[in-house]
Structures are given as C-alpha cells and as structure tokens.
C-alpha cells in the first residue's frame, strides 16, 4: 500500500479508564514461523488444520500443517480479521475494501459488504458467522483506514460499530458509538457475542438470546493494555490478543488540550506514541470475565499480538510487529 497524505483529526479530551491489574501470566517458549510478508494481523484455522493469515501488502497466505506457505490471493487492500464460513469460504475484513469472501480452492476474492448506512466501510476489522448463517462484523472507525489507525487512536472518538449481515443479505447496524471496535467472537453456547473496544480497553457482551437479548453488558473492564482480536477456545474461554501495554505519553495526552494531539499527528511517524512489541494474550471466563489462562513474554522476532486461535494443542498468534506468525503450547498457559 503506497503512503497517503495524513487526513486531519478532530480529537476530544477524555479520561482513560482506571487499570484493573491482571495476574502474573506464564512465559512459555514461543515458536516463530516466518511468513513471506509483514504484519500477519489475524490467524484462523480451517477444517484441514491449515492456518490462514493476511499480510499488509494485501496477500492472503495459507500455512499447511507440514509448514508449507502458499500465497492464495491478493485482496488489493489490507486484510485484517478473518473467519472460516460455514461453507468453507474465508471471510476477510479488508481496509478499505470492506468485507470480502475468498474461495480457498480458486483464490477468487469477491466483495460481500462494501457499504453500511449509505457509506463505504473504511476499517472493517473482525468478523464471525453464527450457526444460522448470520454474519457479524466490526468497524474500528468510520473516519480512517488501517493505514492511519494511529489517527483514530489520537482522535479518541467513538466512531466504531458492530454490524449484522443477515442470511438474506440485509445489512444493519447493531451498535454504534464504540471506541475502536476490534475483535468479535461468539460464546460457546451461542447466547452472546463478545466484542473488544481497543481504546476503551474493555470486552463487552452483546446478548443474542434470553432475557437480555439486544442488550450490552460488561465482561472485562480496565484492561492494562489494548485488546485486539478475539476467539473462542475449546472450553468456551474467550481469548483476547493484547497488542500493547499502555503508552504513558498517550495516556498523559488524553485529558489535555486537543491541540497537542493535532500537532503530534502532523509530525513524522517516529514522533508518535509507539507500541511496545510484547507477546501477550489472555483468556477470560465467558461468564464472569475472570482470567483463566494466558501468556506474557517477549521474543526478538515476534511481537504486538493482534490475532489468535486455538488449534489442537497449540495457540496460534498473529501480529503487526513482525514478518511471522507464532504458536505456543496450550498446556503451558493455564492459570489454575
């Protein structure tokens, strides 16, 4: 993706939420798997055990169980969140192309949702399909593409949303006014969706069934870092990729004059608050939000975890800080 002139930002003053500390997490050995491209943001596993990911030049890669890496397609944009649909196709969130489908056999990419509420999707972020064929997807911000995601962070406006594509193709807004909506995943029993707001540092449940259907309730608040993509583990636990710890500069700027952030945005990228390249993920109980598993460590060739999925005896990790995906043994991640 070629560089583009930075769009203007319109920041607001805000007070970052207080931090609720997490318990000390295991630091297992990390196995790094290089890929031919940068920043494989999400990882999903298909029925054959192959791992799929997308890199920042638009290519979609398949990593077979024997380790062979194949370039399957090119979206022409920036692939982000992925999901394997019920019919075997890959659902691909792309910025700025929207929500796409990929036929894994032919490599053909087709648009599925390009517009919501009469406007083009700018920053489609993550996607899942439920058992009845309904597709839910998030948009981190309606004002910026992935290329300028730090503008959305500095702006700190609730421009994110959660959307639904019904089986008949109808697209509707489920929730709006969210703070950099990112990962979304269903609970194991299908009663709710869990979604992450990166800027608000929280996970919430949107109820699909039962007496709270249509309502939002908190699951985890005050995270000590920024949540990204989510996935549901085999035992129902909610895995959350933690892309970075808090940045002290960004936290200091938040409640102060917005002109400071406007000036910072105009400076070269090296002056912007930077993400620290940790290897960090946490799994939460889907009912009470209690941490039940996780890892936190560093690796010289891998960091800034943005996607994750259980596959067999491994937890696979995607990132935006390296030219690699990685995996760790699930048996070493429990907190009990």
Coordinates of N, CA and C in Angstrom, one line a residue, residues 3 26 35 68 101 115 125 133 161 165 193 210 216 229 238 259 262 296 307 310 329:
X3 N 2.1 5.1 0.5 CA 1.8 6.1 1.5 C 0.8 7.1 1.0
X26 N 1.9 -16.8 32.5 CA 3.1 -17.7 32.1 C 3.9 -17.0 31.0
X35 N 6.8 -15.8 7.7 CA 6.0 -15.8 6.5 C 6.5 -14.8 5.5
X68 N 4.4 -25.8 4.9 CA 4.5 -25.1 3.6 C 3.6 -23.9 3.6
X101 N -15.2 -12.1 0.6 CA -15.1 -13.6 0.7 C -14.0 -14.1 -0.2
X115 N -20.7 -1.4 1.9 CA -21.4 -0.2 2.4 C -22.2 -0.5 3.6
X125 N -12.9 -4.6 10.6 CA -11.8 -5.1 11.5 C -11.9 -6.6 11.8
X133 N -26.2 -18.7 10.0 CA -25.8 -18.0 8.8 C -25.7 -16.5 8.9
X161 N -18.2 0.5 15.2 CA -19.6 -0.1 15.2 C -19.5 -1.6 15.1
X165 N -25.0 -8.9 9.0 CA -25.5 -9.3 7.7 C -26.3 -10.5 7.8
X193 N -22.5 -12.4 21.8 CA -21.2 -12.1 21.1 C -20.4 -11.4 22.2
X210 N -32.2 -15.0 25.1 CA -32.5 -14.9 26.6 C -33.1 -13.6 26.9
X216 N -26.3 -4.9 26.0 CA -24.9 -5.0 26.2 C -24.5 -5.0 27.6
X229 N -8.0 -8.6 18.5 CA -8.9 -9.7 18.0 C -9.2 -10.7 19.1
X238 N -12.7 -17.1 26.4 CA -12.6 -16.0 25.4 C -11.2 -15.6 25.3
X259 N -5.2 20.3 21.0 CA -4.2 20.9 20.1 C -2.9 20.1 20.2
X262 N -3.2 17.2 17.9 CA -3.2 17.6 16.5 C -1.8 17.9 16.0
X296 N 2.5 -13.9 28.7 CA 3.1 -12.6 28.5 C 4.6 -12.7 28.6
X307 N -3.9 -11.2 16.7 CA -4.9 -12.3 16.4 C -4.5 -13.6 17.1
X310 N -7.0 -21.2 18.9 CA -6.6 -22.5 19.3 C -6.7 -23.5 18.1
X329 N 2.4 -23.7 23.3 CA 1.7 -24.9 23.8 C 0.6 -24.5 24.7

